[in-house]
Structure formats: C-alpha cells, structure tokens
Amino acid sequence: MIYPISLPLVQIKMAVKNISCKMEEALISCALGKIQISACEKGIHEIKLQEDAVPESRTKGASVSFEIVEGPREMIEPLKQCTAWLRAYFCEPRLTEKLPVPAFHHPTFAKDSFTKAVLMALLQKVKFGETVSYKELAVMAGNEKAVRAVGGAMRNNPVPILIPCHRVICSNGSVGNYIGGKGNQLKPWLLAHEKLLKEM
C-alpha cells in the first residue's frame, strides 16, 4: 500500500549498494490507484504501484484519470520526464513513442547482469500493445534456458509500466502474476488498456 507523502517534499539521502542520492518523490492518482515515483538527478530509482488498488473500469473511447497529487514545485528532470511519460501512457499513449524514457538509477541498472539484460530487452523490443512469453523474453535477453531468471527479473522490476513487465505472459496465454503476485488485478487492466487504444 502507498502512503501519502507530505508537502513540501523533503529531500532525503538514500544509500544503497554504493549509490548515494538526494531523492525527490511524486505521487500520482490515476486509473490504477496511486503511483509513487522516487528519483534523483541521475534518474528514476523506483515506481511503486498501489497493490490493493481496484482499477477503474475501462471502455473504448472513455477518458482515463491522471493527476499529480503531490510533488515538488520544481521537479528534477528525471521526475518531470517520468510523470510526463506516465501521463501520456494513460491518456495519450501514442505520444509515448515521442517522449524520452527517463534514465534509471536503481542499483539493478548499475552494472551488467542478466536481470538488467532482460529488463532492457523488454523495454526496447516489446512495444505498446504487444505481449511476449517468459521463454521468448529469455531468448531476447540471450539465454533461452533462463526462463525462471526472467520471472525473477519481472518480480524485481523497480520501474513497472516504464519497463513493461505487464506485457510478459505465460506460454499458454494466461496473463500470469504481476509484481510478484501482489498486483494481479492490475495486469489485465494494463493489457486491456493497451489493446483498446491500439485498436482506436
């Protein structure tokens, strides 16, 4: 569950695995409930979704809610880019292809690893409205036998939606888990949202 962050936002020091950053946060209210974004000047650290949220019903042609409810008056560039990208994703998804994806500064992206390779392959190769199986993504990342490792990368994705782990489904066509099974009600909404808007 996401808890409100008080205004004015206080910058805090965060040190994880030799990464020490001055953090800023923004809180978004949207069709998926609350989304909390943490970032420093070098990039996005985390996107946290409201695991107990009940998504808004989604119908073709209907508008989707999106509002920045808390955040600094003058956002640092990665936070500004992230909120702009997410607004486009929910409200005008065709614009996401023209907008920059913010840099990432979570420890997961600090060094080369198979997890990083999986996440970057997903970001670069699986586009809006498309899906891929865990096995297919393992092939894209360079190791067709590492299906379980792909599942682990999806569970530990620090920036969901931006890196679209909701597009990774089971080989039998079932949608599978989302956020380690904690946000399973959100995944079908995201897939349906993309399908509806791709057809428009």
PDB file of C-alpha atoms in Angstrom:
ATOM      1  CA  MET A   1       0.000   0.000   0.000  1.00  0.00           C
ATOM      2  CA  ILE A   2       1.212   3.513  -0.746  1.00  0.00           C
ATOM      3  CA  TYR A   3       1.048   6.124   1.968  1.00  0.00           C
ATOM      4  CA  PRO A   4       0.742   9.850   1.213  1.00  0.00           C
ATOM      5  CA  ILE A   5       3.912  11.903   1.146  1.00  0.00           C
ATOM      6  CA  SER A   6       3.718  15.266   2.847  1.00  0.00           C
ATOM      7  CA  LEU A   7       4.309  18.610   1.133  1.00  0.00           C
ATOM      8  CA  PRO A   8       6.623  20.349   0.829  1.00  0.00           C
ATOM      9  CA  LEU A   9       8.646  17.290  -0.103  1.00  0.00           C
ATOM     10  CA  VAL A  10      11.810  16.891   1.923  1.00  0.00           C
ATOM     11  CA  GLN A  11      14.825  15.655   0.031  1.00  0.00           C
ATOM     12  CA  ILE A  12      16.422  12.678   1.755  1.00  0.00           C
ATOM     13  CA  LYS A  13      19.692  10.819   1.425  1.00  0.00           C
ATOM     14  CA  MET A  14      19.483   7.276   0.105  1.00  0.00           C
ATOM     15  CA  ALA A  15      22.463   4.947   0.094  1.00  0.00           C
ATOM     16  CA  VAL A  16      22.059   1.513  -1.491  1.00  0.00           C
ATOM     17  CA  LYS A  17      24.987  -0.596  -2.698  1.00  0.00           C
ATOM     18  CA  ASN A  18      27.349   2.354  -3.026  1.00  0.00           C
ATOM     19  CA  ILE A  19      24.733   4.604  -4.635  1.00  0.00           C
ATOM     20  CA  SER A  20      24.167   7.709  -2.509  1.00  0.00           C
ATOM     21  CA  CYS A  21      21.496  10.046  -3.844  1.00  0.00           C
ATOM     22  CA  LYS A  22      19.406  13.007  -2.824  1.00  0.00           C
ATOM     23  CA  MET A  23      15.877  11.843  -3.530  1.00  0.00           C
ATOM     24  CA  GLU A  24      12.655  13.514  -4.618  1.00  0.00           C
ATOM     25  CA  GLU A  25       9.249  11.891  -4.871  1.00  0.00           C
ATOM     26  CA  ALA A  26       5.967  12.450  -6.653  1.00  0.00           C
ATOM     27  CA  LEU A  27       2.590  10.842  -6.048  1.00  0.00           C
ATOM     28  CA  ILE A  28       0.156  10.245  -8.896  1.00  0.00           C
ATOM     29  CA  SER A  29      -3.528   9.379  -8.719  1.00  0.00           C
ATOM     30  CA  CYS A  30      -4.725   7.516 -11.792  1.00  0.00           C
ATOM     31  CA  ALA A  31      -6.920   4.698 -13.057  1.00  0.00           C
ATOM     32  CA  LEU A  32      -4.696   2.176 -11.241  1.00  0.00           C
ATOM     33  CA  GLY A  33      -4.925   3.954  -7.889  1.00  0.00           C
ATOM     34  CA  LYS A  34      -1.798   5.636  -6.528  1.00  0.00           C
ATOM     35  CA  ILE A  35       1.641   5.531  -8.143  1.00  0.00           C
ATOM     36  CA  GLN A  36       4.673   6.741  -6.194  1.00  0.00           C
ATOM     37  CA  ILE A  37       7.853   7.721  -8.055  1.00  0.00           C
ATOM     38  CA  SER A  38      11.270   8.132  -6.411  1.00  0.00           C
ATOM     39  CA  ALA A  39      14.111   9.787  -8.308  1.00  0.00           C
ATOM     40  CA  CYS A  40      17.404  11.613  -8.018  1.00  0.00           C
ATOM     41  CA  GLU A  41      19.042  13.956 -10.508  1.00  0.00           C
ATOM     42  CA  LYS A  42      20.670  10.969 -12.218  1.00  0.00           C
ATOM     43  CA  GLY A  43      17.475   9.007 -12.846  1.00  0.00           C
ATOM     44  CA  ILE A  44      14.450   7.106 -11.575  1.00  0.00           C
ATOM     45  CA  HIS A  45      15.017   4.791  -8.606  1.00  0.00           C
ATOM     46  CA  GLU A  46      11.593   3.211  -8.137  1.00  0.00           C
ATOM     47  CA  ILE A  47       7.997   3.252  -9.254  1.00  0.00           C
ATOM     48  CA  LYS A  48       5.660   1.766  -6.651  1.00  0.00           C
ATOM     49  CA  LEU A  49       2.124   0.769  -7.576  1.00  0.00           C
ATOM     50  CA  GLN A  50      -0.735   0.531  -5.104  1.00  0.00           C
ATOM     51  CA  GLU A  51      -1.000  -3.215  -4.692  1.00  0.00           C
ATOM     52  CA  ASP A  52      -4.507  -3.193  -3.193  1.00  0.00           C
ATOM     53  CA  ALA A  53      -5.978  -0.802  -5.782  1.00  0.00           C
ATOM     54  CA  VAL A  54      -9.161  -1.628  -7.683  1.00  0.00           C
ATOM     55  CA  PRO A  55      -8.608  -0.325 -11.242  1.00  0.00           C
ATOM     56  CA  GLU A  56     -11.205   1.912 -12.863  1.00  0.00           C
ATOM     57  CA  SER A  57     -13.452   0.216 -15.397  1.00  0.00           C
ATOM     58  CA  ARG A  58     -12.095   0.742 -18.912  1.00  0.00           C
ATOM     59  CA  THR A  59     -14.255   1.204 -22.015  1.00  0.00           C
ATOM     60  CA  LYS A  60     -13.338   2.219 -25.545  1.00  0.00           C
ATOM     61  CA  GLY A  61     -13.321   5.989 -26.008  1.00  0.00           C
ATOM     62  CA  ALA A  62     -13.586   6.767 -22.294  1.00  0.00           C
ATOM     63  CA  SER A  63     -11.061   9.133 -20.730  1.00  0.00           C
ATOM     64  CA  VAL A  64      -8.623   7.815 -18.132  1.00  0.00           C
ATOM     65  CA  SER A  65      -7.936   9.736 -14.931  1.00  0.00           C
ATOM     66  CA  PHE A  66      -4.437  11.037 -14.181  1.00  0.00           C
ATOM     67  CA  GLU A  67      -3.330  13.680 -11.690  1.00  0.00           C
ATOM     68  CA  ILE A  68      -0.097  14.567  -9.921  1.00  0.00           C
ATOM     69  CA  VAL A  69      -1.392  14.995  -6.379  1.00  0.00           C
ATOM     70  CA  GLU A  70       1.879  15.551  -4.521  1.00  0.00           C
ATOM     71  CA  GLY A  71       5.384  16.514  -5.548  1.00  0.00           C
ATOM     72  CA  PRO A  72       7.950  19.318  -5.581  1.00  0.00           C
ATOM     73  CA  ARG A  73       7.017  22.602  -7.273  1.00  0.00           C
ATOM     74  CA  GLU A  74      10.125  22.415  -9.452  1.00  0.00           C
ATOM     75  CA  MET A  75      10.718  18.799 -10.399  1.00  0.00           C
ATOM     76  CA  ILE A  76      14.156  17.468 -11.239  1.00  0.00           C
ATOM     77  CA  GLU A  77      14.409  16.392 -14.883  1.00  0.00           C
ATOM     78  CA  PRO A  78      14.020  12.585 -14.432  1.00  0.00           C
ATOM     79  CA  LEU A  79      10.899  13.099 -12.292  1.00  0.00           C
ATOM     80  CA  LYS A  80       9.496  15.562 -14.825  1.00  0.00           C
ATOM     81  CA  GLN A  81      10.158  13.140 -17.688  1.00  0.00           C
ATOM     82  CA  CYS A  82       8.658  10.207 -15.796  1.00  0.00           C
ATOM     83  CA  THR A  83       5.410  11.978 -14.881  1.00  0.00           C
ATOM     84  CA  ALA A  84       5.073  13.274 -18.466  1.00  0.00           C
ATOM     85  CA  TRP A  85       5.638   9.778 -19.861  1.00  0.00           C
ATOM     86  CA  LEU A  86       3.132   8.183 -17.483  1.00  0.00           C
ATOM     87  CA  ARG A  87       0.536  10.867 -18.263  1.00  0.00           C
ATOM     88  CA  ALA A  88       0.951  10.086 -21.955  1.00  0.00           C
ATOM     89  CA  TYR A  89       0.772   6.327 -21.303  1.00  0.00           C
ATOM     90  CA  PHE A  90      -2.595   6.609 -19.585  1.00  0.00           C
ATOM     91  CA  CYS A  91      -4.128   9.488 -21.562  1.00  0.00           C
ATOM     92  CA  GLU A  92      -2.390   9.780 -24.967  1.00  0.00           C
ATOM     93  CA  PRO A  93      -0.343   6.604 -25.450  1.00  0.00           C
ATOM     94  CA  ARG A  94       0.746   7.388 -28.993  1.00  0.00           C
ATOM     95  CA  LEU A  95       2.852  10.198 -27.538  1.00  0.00           C
ATOM     96  CA  THR A  96       4.963   7.759 -25.505  1.00  0.00           C
ATOM     97  CA  GLU A  97       6.965   6.896 -28.625  1.00  0.00           C
ATOM     98  CA  LYS A  98       7.940  10.563 -28.993  1.00  0.00           C
ATOM     99  CA  LEU A  99       8.734  11.222 -25.333  1.00  0.00           C
ATOM    100  CA  PRO A 100      12.073  10.373 -23.717  1.00  0.00           C
ATOM    101  CA  VAL A 101      12.125   7.491 -21.265  1.00  0.00           C
ATOM    102  CA  PRO A 102      13.894   8.842 -18.167  1.00  0.00           C
ATOM    103  CA  ALA A 103      17.245   7.464 -17.116  1.00  0.00           C
ATOM    104  CA  PHE A 104      17.220   4.745 -14.439  1.00  0.00           C
ATOM    105  CA  HIS A 105      19.389   4.946 -11.323  1.00  0.00           C
ATOM    106  CA  HIS A 106      18.279   1.933  -9.287  1.00  0.00           C
ATOM    107  CA  PRO A 107      21.152  -0.426  -8.282  1.00  0.00           C
ATOM    108  CA  THR A 108      19.719  -3.040 -10.688  1.00  0.00           C
ATOM    109  CA  PHE A 109      20.967  -0.909 -13.577  1.00  0.00           C
ATOM    110  CA  ALA A 110      24.344  -0.030 -12.056  1.00  0.00           C
ATOM    111  CA  LYS A 111      26.213  -2.986 -13.543  1.00  0.00           C
ATOM    112  CA  ASP A 112      25.806  -5.576 -16.273  1.00  0.00           C
ATOM    113  CA  SER A 113      23.739  -8.604 -15.239  1.00  0.00           C
ATOM    114  CA  PHE A 114      21.205 -10.963 -16.780  1.00  0.00           C
ATOM    115  CA  THR A 115      18.427  -9.148 -14.896  1.00  0.00           C
ATOM    116  CA  LYS A 116      19.485  -5.875 -16.490  1.00  0.00           C
ATOM    117  CA  ALA A 117      19.701  -7.549 -19.911  1.00  0.00           C
ATOM    118  CA  VAL A 118      16.157  -8.917 -19.506  1.00  0.00           C
ATOM    119  CA  LEU A 119      14.706  -5.573 -18.429  1.00  0.00           C
ATOM    120  CA  MET A 120      16.414  -3.634 -21.213  1.00  0.00           C
ATOM    121  CA  ALA A 121      15.375  -6.199 -23.845  1.00  0.00           C
ATOM    122  CA  LEU A 122      11.786  -5.869 -22.658  1.00  0.00           C
ATOM    123  CA  LEU A 123      11.954  -2.066 -22.776  1.00  0.00           C
ATOM    124  CA  GLN A 124      13.485  -1.944 -26.244  1.00  0.00           C
ATOM    125  CA  LYS A 125      11.823  -4.838 -28.065  1.00  0.00           C
ATOM    126  CA  VAL A 126       8.276  -5.326 -26.715  1.00  0.00           C
ATOM    127  CA  LYS A 127       6.173  -2.377 -27.788  1.00  0.00           C
ATOM    128  CA  PHE A 128       2.813  -0.922 -26.735  1.00  0.00           C
ATOM    129  CA  GLY A 129       0.005  -3.438 -27.270  1.00  0.00           C
ATOM    130  CA  GLU A 130       2.377  -6.393 -27.732  1.00  0.00           C
ATOM    131  CA  THR A 131       2.980  -9.348 -25.421  1.00  0.00           C
ATOM    132  CA  VAL A 132       5.814 -11.819 -25.063  1.00  0.00           C
ATOM    133  CA  SER A 133       6.189 -15.098 -23.173  1.00  0.00           C
ATOM    134  CA  TYR A 134       8.771 -15.603 -20.455  1.00  0.00           C
ATOM    135  CA  LYS A 135      10.608 -18.023 -22.750  1.00  0.00           C
ATOM    136  CA  GLU A 136      10.576 -15.598 -25.686  1.00  0.00           C
ATOM    137  CA  LEU A 137      11.967 -12.862 -23.458  1.00  0.00           C
ATOM    138  CA  ALA A 138      14.718 -15.199 -22.271  1.00  0.00           C
ATOM    139  CA  VAL A 139      15.715 -15.664 -25.925  1.00  0.00           C
ATOM    140  CA  MET A 140      15.655 -11.892 -26.489  1.00  0.00           C
ATOM    141  CA  ALA A 141      17.956 -11.440 -23.487  1.00  0.00           C
ATOM    142  CA  GLY A 142      20.430 -14.014 -24.797  1.00  0.00           C
ATOM    143  CA  ASN A 143      19.718 -17.173 -22.771  1.00  0.00           C
ATOM    144  CA  GLU A 144      16.765 -19.285 -23.883  1.00  0.00           C
ATOM    145  CA  LYS A 145      17.138 -21.620 -20.890  1.00  0.00           C
ATOM    146  CA  ALA A 146      16.819 -18.858 -18.273  1.00  0.00           C
ATOM    147  CA  VAL A 147      13.022 -18.756 -18.084  1.00  0.00           C
ATOM    148  CA  ARG A 148      12.979 -18.786 -14.272  1.00  0.00           C
ATOM    149  CA  ALA A 149      15.525 -15.988 -14.165  1.00  0.00           C
ATOM    150  CA  VAL A 150      13.231 -13.953 -16.411  1.00  0.00           C
ATOM    151  CA  GLY A 151      10.424 -14.496 -13.900  1.00  0.00           C
ATOM    152  CA  GLY A 152      12.717 -13.265 -11.143  1.00  0.00           C
ATOM    153  CA  ALA A 153      13.597 -10.171 -13.165  1.00  0.00           C
ATOM    154  CA  MET A 154       9.902  -9.406 -13.612  1.00  0.00           C
ATOM    155  CA  ARG A 155       9.230  -9.781  -9.873  1.00  0.00           C
ATOM    156  CA  ASN A 156      12.090  -7.429  -9.063  1.00  0.00           C
ATOM    157  CA  ASN A 157      11.491  -4.819 -11.764  1.00  0.00           C
ATOM    158  CA  PRO A 158      11.966  -1.500  -9.905  1.00  0.00           C
ATOM    159  CA  VAL A 159      10.189   0.587 -12.560  1.00  0.00           C
ATOM    160  CA  PRO A 160       6.955  -1.167 -13.643  1.00  0.00           C
ATOM    161  CA  ILE A 161       4.977   0.353 -16.524  1.00  0.00           C
ATOM    162  CA  LEU A 162       8.079   2.226 -17.737  1.00  0.00           C
ATOM    163  CA  ILE A 163       9.699  -1.175 -18.195  1.00  0.00           C
ATOM    164  CA  PRO A 164       6.528  -3.074 -19.163  1.00  0.00           C
ATOM    165  CA  CYS A 165       6.670  -6.331 -17.208  1.00  0.00           C
ATOM    166  CA  HIS A 166       2.865  -6.483 -17.586  1.00  0.00           C
ATOM    167  CA  ARG A 167       3.467  -7.462 -21.241  1.00  0.00           C
ATOM    168  CA  VAL A 168       5.169 -10.693 -20.223  1.00  0.00           C
ATOM    169  CA  ILE A 169       2.655 -13.545 -20.114  1.00  0.00           C
ATOM    170  CA  CYS A 170       2.683 -17.333 -19.828  1.00  0.00           C
ATOM    171  CA  SER A 171       3.269 -19.553 -22.874  1.00  0.00           C
ATOM    172  CA  ASN A 172      -0.294 -20.911 -22.569  1.00  0.00           C
ATOM    173  CA  GLY A 173      -1.730 -17.414 -22.980  1.00  0.00           C
ATOM    174  CA  SER A 174      -2.670 -16.792 -19.343  1.00  0.00           C
ATOM    175  CA  VAL A 175      -1.547 -13.411 -18.041  1.00  0.00           C
ATOM    176  CA  GLY A 176       0.410 -14.760 -15.068  1.00  0.00           C
ATOM    177  CA  ASN A 177       1.418 -12.859 -11.951  1.00  0.00           C
ATOM    178  CA  TYR A 178       2.230  -9.175 -11.581  1.00  0.00           C
ATOM    179  CA  ILE A 179       4.543  -7.587  -9.020  1.00  0.00           C
ATOM    180  CA  GLY A 180       5.255 -10.985  -7.524  1.00  0.00           C
ATOM    181  CA  GLY A 181       1.547 -11.821  -7.343  1.00  0.00           C
ATOM    182  CA  LYS A 182       0.743  -8.725  -5.268  1.00  0.00           C
ATOM    183  CA  GLY A 183      -0.823  -6.747  -8.116  1.00  0.00           C
ATOM    184  CA  ASN A 184      -2.513  -9.417 -10.207  1.00  0.00           C
ATOM    185  CA  GLN A 185      -5.662  -7.312 -10.615  1.00  0.00           C
ATOM    186  CA  LEU A 186      -3.609  -4.556 -12.292  1.00  0.00           C
ATOM    187  CA  LYS A 187      -2.055  -6.625 -15.088  1.00  0.00           C
ATOM    188  CA  PRO A 188      -5.275  -7.441 -17.017  1.00  0.00           C
ATOM    189  CA  TRP A 189      -6.247  -3.750 -16.857  1.00  0.00           C
ATOM    190  CA  LEU A 190      -2.906  -2.659 -18.345  1.00  0.00           C
ATOM    191  CA  LEU A 191      -3.137  -5.233 -21.137  1.00  0.00           C
ATOM    192  CA  ALA A 192      -6.755  -4.285 -21.905  1.00  0.00           C
ATOM    193  CA  HIS A 193      -5.848  -0.566 -21.827  1.00  0.00           C
ATOM    194  CA  GLU A 194      -3.153  -1.113 -24.442  1.00  0.00           C
ATOM    195  CA  LYS A 195      -5.348  -3.345 -26.598  1.00  0.00           C
ATOM    196  CA  LEU A 196      -8.214  -0.829 -26.605  1.00  0.00           C
ATOM    197  CA  LEU A 197      -6.024   2.115 -27.513  1.00  0.00           C
ATOM    198  CA  LYS A 198      -4.100   0.203 -30.173  1.00  0.00           C
ATOM    199  CA  GLU A 199      -7.407  -0.590 -31.894  1.00  0.00           C
ATOM    200  CA  MET A 200      -8.590   3.029 -31.883  1.00  0.00           C
TER     201      MET A 200
END
